[in-house]
Short mmCIF file of C-alpha atoms and ligand atoms in Angstrom, two decimals:
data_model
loop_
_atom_site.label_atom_id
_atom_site.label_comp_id
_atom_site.label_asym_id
_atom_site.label_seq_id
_atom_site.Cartn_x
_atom_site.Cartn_y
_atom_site.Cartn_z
CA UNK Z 1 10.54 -14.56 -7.43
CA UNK Z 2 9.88 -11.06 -8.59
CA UNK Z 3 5.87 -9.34 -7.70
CA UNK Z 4 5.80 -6.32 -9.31
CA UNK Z 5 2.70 -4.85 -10.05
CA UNK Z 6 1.44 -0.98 -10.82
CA UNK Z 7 -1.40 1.09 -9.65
CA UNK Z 8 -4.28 0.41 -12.22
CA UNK Z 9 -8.02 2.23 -12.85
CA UNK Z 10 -10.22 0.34 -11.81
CA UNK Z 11 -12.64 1.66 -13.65
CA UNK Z 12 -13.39 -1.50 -15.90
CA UNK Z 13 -13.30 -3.80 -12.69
CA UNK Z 14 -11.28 -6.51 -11.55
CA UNK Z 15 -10.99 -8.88 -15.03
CA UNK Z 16 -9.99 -6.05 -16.83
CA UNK Z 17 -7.25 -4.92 -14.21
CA UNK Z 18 -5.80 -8.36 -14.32
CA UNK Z 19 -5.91 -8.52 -18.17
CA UNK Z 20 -3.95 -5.28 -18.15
CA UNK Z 21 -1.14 -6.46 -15.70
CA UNK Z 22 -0.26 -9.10 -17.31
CA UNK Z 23 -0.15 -6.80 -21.05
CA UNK Z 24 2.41 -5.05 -19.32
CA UNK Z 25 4.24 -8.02 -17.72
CA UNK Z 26 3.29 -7.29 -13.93
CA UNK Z 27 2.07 -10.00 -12.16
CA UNK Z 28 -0.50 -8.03 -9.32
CA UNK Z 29 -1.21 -4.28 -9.08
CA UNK Z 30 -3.24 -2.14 -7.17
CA UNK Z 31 -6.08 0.16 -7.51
CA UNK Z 32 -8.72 2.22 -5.91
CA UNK Z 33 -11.46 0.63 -4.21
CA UNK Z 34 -13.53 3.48 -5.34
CA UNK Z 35 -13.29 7.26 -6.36
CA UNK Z 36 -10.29 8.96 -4.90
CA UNK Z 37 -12.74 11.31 -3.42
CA UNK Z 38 -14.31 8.48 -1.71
CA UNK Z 39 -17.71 8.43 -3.42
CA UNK Z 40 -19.90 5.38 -3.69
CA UNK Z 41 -17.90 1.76 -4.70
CA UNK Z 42 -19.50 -0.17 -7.74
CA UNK Z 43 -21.99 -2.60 -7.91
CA UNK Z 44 -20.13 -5.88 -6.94
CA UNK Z 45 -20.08 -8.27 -10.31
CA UNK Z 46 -20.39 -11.65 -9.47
CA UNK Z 47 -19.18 -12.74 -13.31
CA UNK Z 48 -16.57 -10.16 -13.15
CA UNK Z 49 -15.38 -11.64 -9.75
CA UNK Z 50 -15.42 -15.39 -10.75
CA UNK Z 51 -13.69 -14.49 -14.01
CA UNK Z 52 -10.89 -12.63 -12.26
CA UNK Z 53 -10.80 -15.62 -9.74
CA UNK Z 54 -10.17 -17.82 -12.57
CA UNK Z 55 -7.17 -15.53 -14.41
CA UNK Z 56 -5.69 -14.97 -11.60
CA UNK Z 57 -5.18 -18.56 -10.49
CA UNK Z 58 -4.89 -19.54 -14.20
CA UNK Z 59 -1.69 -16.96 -14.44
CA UNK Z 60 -0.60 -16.91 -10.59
CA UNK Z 61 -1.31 -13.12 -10.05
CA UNK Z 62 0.53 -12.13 -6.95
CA UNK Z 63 -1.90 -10.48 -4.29
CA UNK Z 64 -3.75 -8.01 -5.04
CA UNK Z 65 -3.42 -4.67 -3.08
CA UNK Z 66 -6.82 -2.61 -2.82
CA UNK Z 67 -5.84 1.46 -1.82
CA UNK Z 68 -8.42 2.99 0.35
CA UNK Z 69 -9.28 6.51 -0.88
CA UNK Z 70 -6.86 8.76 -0.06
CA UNK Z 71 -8.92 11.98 0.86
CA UNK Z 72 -10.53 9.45 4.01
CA UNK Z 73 -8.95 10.71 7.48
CA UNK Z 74 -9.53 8.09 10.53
CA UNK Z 75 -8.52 10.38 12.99
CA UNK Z 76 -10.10 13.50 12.02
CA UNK Z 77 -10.75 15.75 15.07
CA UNK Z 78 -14.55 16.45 13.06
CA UNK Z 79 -16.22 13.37 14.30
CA UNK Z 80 -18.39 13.43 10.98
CA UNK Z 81 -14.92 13.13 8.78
CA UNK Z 82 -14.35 10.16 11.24
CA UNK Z 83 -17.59 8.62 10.98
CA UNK Z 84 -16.75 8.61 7.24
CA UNK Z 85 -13.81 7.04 6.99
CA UNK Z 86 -15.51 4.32 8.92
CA UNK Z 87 -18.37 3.81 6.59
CA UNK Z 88 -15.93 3.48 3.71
CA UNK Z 89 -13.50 1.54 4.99
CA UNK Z 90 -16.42 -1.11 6.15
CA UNK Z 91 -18.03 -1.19 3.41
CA UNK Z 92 -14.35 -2.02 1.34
CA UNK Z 93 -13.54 -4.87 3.56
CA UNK Z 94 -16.74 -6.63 3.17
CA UNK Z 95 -16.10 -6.33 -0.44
CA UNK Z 96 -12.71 -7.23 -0.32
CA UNK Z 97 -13.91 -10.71 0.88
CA UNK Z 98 -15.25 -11.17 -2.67
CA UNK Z 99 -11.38 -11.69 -3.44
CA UNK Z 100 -10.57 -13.53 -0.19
CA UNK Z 101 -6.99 -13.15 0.81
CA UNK Z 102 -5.92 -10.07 -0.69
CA UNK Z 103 -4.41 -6.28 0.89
CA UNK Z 104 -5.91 -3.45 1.48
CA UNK Z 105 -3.81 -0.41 2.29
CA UNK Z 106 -4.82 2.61 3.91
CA UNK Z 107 -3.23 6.12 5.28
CA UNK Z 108 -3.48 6.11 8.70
CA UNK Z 109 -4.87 9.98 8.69
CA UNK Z 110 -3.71 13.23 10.15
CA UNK Z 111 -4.54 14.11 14.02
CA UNK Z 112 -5.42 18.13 12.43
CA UNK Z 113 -4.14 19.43 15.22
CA UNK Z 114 -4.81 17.15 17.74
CA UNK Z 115 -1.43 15.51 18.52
CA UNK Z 116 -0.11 12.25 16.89
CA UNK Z 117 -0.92 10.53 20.08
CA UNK Z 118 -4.95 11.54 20.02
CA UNK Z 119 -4.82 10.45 16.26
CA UNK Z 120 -3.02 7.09 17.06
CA UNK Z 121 -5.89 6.80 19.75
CA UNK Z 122 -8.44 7.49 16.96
CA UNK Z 123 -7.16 5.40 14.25
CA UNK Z 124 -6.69 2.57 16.65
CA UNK Z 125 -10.16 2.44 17.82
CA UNK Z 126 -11.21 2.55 14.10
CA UNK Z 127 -9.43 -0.22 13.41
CA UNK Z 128 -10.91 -1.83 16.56
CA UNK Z 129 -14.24 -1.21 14.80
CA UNK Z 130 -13.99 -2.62 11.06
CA UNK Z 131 -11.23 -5.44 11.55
CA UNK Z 132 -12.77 -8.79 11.81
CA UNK Z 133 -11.66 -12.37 13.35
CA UNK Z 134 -13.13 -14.19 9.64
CA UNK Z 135 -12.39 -11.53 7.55
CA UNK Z 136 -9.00 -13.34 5.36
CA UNK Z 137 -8.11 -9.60 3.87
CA UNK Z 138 -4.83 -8.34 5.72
CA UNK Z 139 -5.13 -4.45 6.08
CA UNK Z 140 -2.07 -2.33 6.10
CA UNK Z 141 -0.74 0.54 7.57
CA UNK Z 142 0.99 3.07 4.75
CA UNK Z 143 4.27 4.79 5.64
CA UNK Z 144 3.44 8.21 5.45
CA UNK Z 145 5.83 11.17 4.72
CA UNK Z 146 4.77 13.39 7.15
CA UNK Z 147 2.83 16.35 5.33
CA UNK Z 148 0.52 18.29 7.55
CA UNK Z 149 -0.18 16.48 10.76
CA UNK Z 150 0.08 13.01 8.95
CA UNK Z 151 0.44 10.50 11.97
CA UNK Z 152 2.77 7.25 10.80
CA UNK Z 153 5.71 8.96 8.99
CA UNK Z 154 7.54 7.28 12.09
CA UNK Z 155 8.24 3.65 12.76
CA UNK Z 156 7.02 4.44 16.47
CA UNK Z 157 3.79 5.94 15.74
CA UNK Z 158 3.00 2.58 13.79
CA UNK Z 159 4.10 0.36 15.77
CA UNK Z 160 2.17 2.42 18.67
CA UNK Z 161 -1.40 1.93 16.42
CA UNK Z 162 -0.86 -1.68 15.82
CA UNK Z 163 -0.35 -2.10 19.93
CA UNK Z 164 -3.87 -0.54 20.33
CA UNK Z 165 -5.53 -2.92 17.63
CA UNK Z 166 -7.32 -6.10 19.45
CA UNK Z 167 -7.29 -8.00 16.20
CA UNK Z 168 -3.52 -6.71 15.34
CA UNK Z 169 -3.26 -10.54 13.35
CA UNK Z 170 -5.02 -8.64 10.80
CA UNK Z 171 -2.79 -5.94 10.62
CA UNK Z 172 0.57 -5.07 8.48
CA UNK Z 173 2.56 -2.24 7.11
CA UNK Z 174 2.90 -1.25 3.24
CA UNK Z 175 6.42 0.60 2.90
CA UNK Z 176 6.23 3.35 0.31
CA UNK Z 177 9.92 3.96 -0.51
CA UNK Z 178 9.33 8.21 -1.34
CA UNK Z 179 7.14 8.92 1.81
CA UNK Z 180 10.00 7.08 4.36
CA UNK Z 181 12.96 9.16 2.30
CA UNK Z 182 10.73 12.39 2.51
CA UNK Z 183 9.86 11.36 5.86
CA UNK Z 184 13.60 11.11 7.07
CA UNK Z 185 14.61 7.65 6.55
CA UNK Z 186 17.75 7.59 4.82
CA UNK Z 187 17.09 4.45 2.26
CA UNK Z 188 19.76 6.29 -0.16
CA UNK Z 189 23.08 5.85 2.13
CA UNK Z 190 21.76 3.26 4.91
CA UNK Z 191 18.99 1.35 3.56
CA UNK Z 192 20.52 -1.51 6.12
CA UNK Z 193 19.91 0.58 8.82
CA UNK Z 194 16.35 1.80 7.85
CA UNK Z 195 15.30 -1.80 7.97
CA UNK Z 196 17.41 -3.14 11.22
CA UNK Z 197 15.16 0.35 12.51
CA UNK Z 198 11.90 -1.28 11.00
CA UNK Z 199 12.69 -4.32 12.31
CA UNK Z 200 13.63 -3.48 15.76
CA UNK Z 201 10.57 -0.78 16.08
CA UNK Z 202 7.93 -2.41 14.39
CA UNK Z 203 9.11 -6.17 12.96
CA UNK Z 204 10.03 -7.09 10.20
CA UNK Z 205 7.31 -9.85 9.78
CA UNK Z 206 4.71 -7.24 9.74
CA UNK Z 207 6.37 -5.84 6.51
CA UNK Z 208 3.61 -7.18 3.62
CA UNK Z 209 4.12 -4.76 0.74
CA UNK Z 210 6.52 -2.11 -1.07
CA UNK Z 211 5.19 1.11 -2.93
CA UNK Z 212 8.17 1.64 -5.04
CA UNK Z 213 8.47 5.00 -5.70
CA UNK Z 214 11.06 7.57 -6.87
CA UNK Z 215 10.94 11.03 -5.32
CA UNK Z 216 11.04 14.43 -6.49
CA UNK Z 217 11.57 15.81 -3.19
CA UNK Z 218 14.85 15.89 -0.94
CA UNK Z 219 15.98 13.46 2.01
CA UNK Z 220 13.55 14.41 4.92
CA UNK Z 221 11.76 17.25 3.17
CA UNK Z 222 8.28 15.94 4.67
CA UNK Z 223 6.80 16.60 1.05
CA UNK Z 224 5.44 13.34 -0.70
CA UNK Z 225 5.59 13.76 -4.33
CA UNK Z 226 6.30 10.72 -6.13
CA UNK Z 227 8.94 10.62 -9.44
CA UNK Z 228 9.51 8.03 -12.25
CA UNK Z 229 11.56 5.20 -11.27
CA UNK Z 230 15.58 6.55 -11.56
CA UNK Z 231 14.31 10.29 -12.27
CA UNK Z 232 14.24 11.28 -8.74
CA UNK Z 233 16.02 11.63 -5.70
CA UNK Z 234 16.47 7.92 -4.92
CA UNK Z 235 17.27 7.02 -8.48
CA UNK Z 236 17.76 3.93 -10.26
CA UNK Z 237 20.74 2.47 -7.77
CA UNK Z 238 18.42 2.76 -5.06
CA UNK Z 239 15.67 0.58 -6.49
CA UNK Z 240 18.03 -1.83 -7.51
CA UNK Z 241 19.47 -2.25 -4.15
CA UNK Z 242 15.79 -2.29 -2.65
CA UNK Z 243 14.45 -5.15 -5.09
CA UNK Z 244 17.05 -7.41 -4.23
CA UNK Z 245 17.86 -6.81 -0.62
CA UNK Z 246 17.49 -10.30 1.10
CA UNK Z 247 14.87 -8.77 3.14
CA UNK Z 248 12.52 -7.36 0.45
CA UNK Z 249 12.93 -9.38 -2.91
CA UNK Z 250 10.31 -11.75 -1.99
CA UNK Z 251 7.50 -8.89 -1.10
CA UNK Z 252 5.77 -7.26 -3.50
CA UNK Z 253 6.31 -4.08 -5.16
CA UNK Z 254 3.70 -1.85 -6.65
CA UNK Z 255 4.42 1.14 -8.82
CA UNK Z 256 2.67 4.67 -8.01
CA UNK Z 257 4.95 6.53 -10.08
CA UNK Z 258 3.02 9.36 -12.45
CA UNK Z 259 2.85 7.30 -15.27
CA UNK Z 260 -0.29 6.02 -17.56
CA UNK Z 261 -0.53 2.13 -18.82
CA UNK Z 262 2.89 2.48 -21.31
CA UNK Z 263 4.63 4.50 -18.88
CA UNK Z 264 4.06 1.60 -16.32
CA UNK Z 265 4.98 -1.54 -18.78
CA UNK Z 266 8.71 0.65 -19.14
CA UNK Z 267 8.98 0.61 -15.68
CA UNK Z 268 8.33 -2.94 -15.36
CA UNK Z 269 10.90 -3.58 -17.78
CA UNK Z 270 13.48 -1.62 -15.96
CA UNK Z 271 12.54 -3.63 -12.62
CA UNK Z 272 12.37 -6.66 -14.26
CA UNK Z 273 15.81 -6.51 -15.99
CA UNK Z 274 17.46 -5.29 -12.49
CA UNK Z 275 16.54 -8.18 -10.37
CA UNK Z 276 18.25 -10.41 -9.98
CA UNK Z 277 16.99 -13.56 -9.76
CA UNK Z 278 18.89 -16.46 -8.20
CA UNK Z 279 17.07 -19.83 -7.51
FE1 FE F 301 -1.01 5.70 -0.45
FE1 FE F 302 2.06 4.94 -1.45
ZN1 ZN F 303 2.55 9.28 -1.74
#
């Protein structure tokens, strides 16, 4: 069965989000757990919680994936930028647990001139910090493109940051389709080979979520810039063949294309009338 959600404000909170998704026929999304630029979260709503609880059993909603801010970095070599990231990302999965079961996705951060291996080292004892044996919130690991000194545009340095974690039960991976073709993954002409790769390097079975993305960058360019779906450089024959490849059609994908609410129900459309459903 097809997920396919889109990235949604979340400005109105959860019962609004959900209320939206399913105007545009998606059936999760994501959002930000707070301001982009990482400023305080909202008040938790009880009614708004327990009325979200309700529509989404009412109408099956898919998991939920909650997006960290994006400006956070976990390995910083400024111990204060660190110490940040910490407080935010603590204070998101104890909130998270209002909506028990759910994603949360993060970047993994750039090392700033330290060396990948110092920020895997950095980002691993973070992790070590915030993840908890109750906590029923699965936190994943976003492939990143590789712009700056982003650590986890490769397989390896993922898979090296999950080996660090103690409670690694509680971690996953969230592939974003642009950042692993910017990054040098070649999903356009081997997208079978990308995934034996994934699977062999990091497992398949720690593969939770899609960000399904166009790009408007070329193969490898290290860039991250995101494009409609079938305007970019993976185009429309990509996404079809990643929807319904036996090894992805069950996960759920979530649009971050630059698109508002209308843009988003098109999309959904388009995804909707490419897969193929056979059961
Ligand atoms: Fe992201
Ligand atoms: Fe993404
Ligand atoms: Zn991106």
């Amino acid at each position: 069965m097809l997920h396919i959600g889109c990235h949604l404000s979340a400005a109105k909170g959860y019962t609004h989000m959900a209320k939206e998704a399913l105007s545009i026929g998606a059936n999760t999304f994501q959002f930000f757990t707070r301001n982009p630029r990482g400023g305080k979260a909202k008040d938790i709503d009880p009614w708004d919680i327990s009325a979200f609880l309700e529509i989404a059993e009412k109408e099956n909603l898919y998991k939920i994936l909650a997006h960290a801010p994006y400006t956070l970095n976990p390995c910083s070599a400024d111990e204060k930028v660190r110490e940040f990231a910490y407080m935010v990302m603590e204070d998101d999965l104890m909130r998270m647990e209002y909506t028990p079961g759910n994603y949360y996705n993060f970047h993994p951060g750039s090392h700033t001139g330290q060396g990948a291996e110092a920020g895997i080292e950095l980002t691993a004892a973070l992790l070590n910090k915030i993840l908890k044996p109750e906590q029923t919130t699965v936190v994943l690991l976003e492939t990143m493109s590789g712009k700056g000194s982003e650590i986890g545009k490769t397989f390896e340095e993922l898979k090296a940051i999950i080996d660090r974690t103690e409670l690694h039960q509680k971690l996953g991976v969230c592939l974003d389709t642009c950042h692993v073709y910017d990054a040098g993954y070649d999903i356009v002409n081997d997208l079978d080979g990308v995934l034996e790769e994934f699977d062999r390097v990091i497992g398949l079975n720690r593969l939770y979520a899609i960000h399904l993305n166009d790009s408007k960058n070329p193969f490898s360019s290290a860039k991250d810039r995101h494009e409609k779906i079938g305007e970019g450089t993976l185009g429309m024959e990509v996404i079809t063949k990643v929807i319904n490849h036996p090894l992805l059609k069950d996960l759920p994908f979530y649009l971050e294309t630059p698109n508002d609410v209308e843009g988003y129900a098109e999309e959904i459309r388009m995804i909707r009338s490419a897969y193929k459903d056979i059961e």
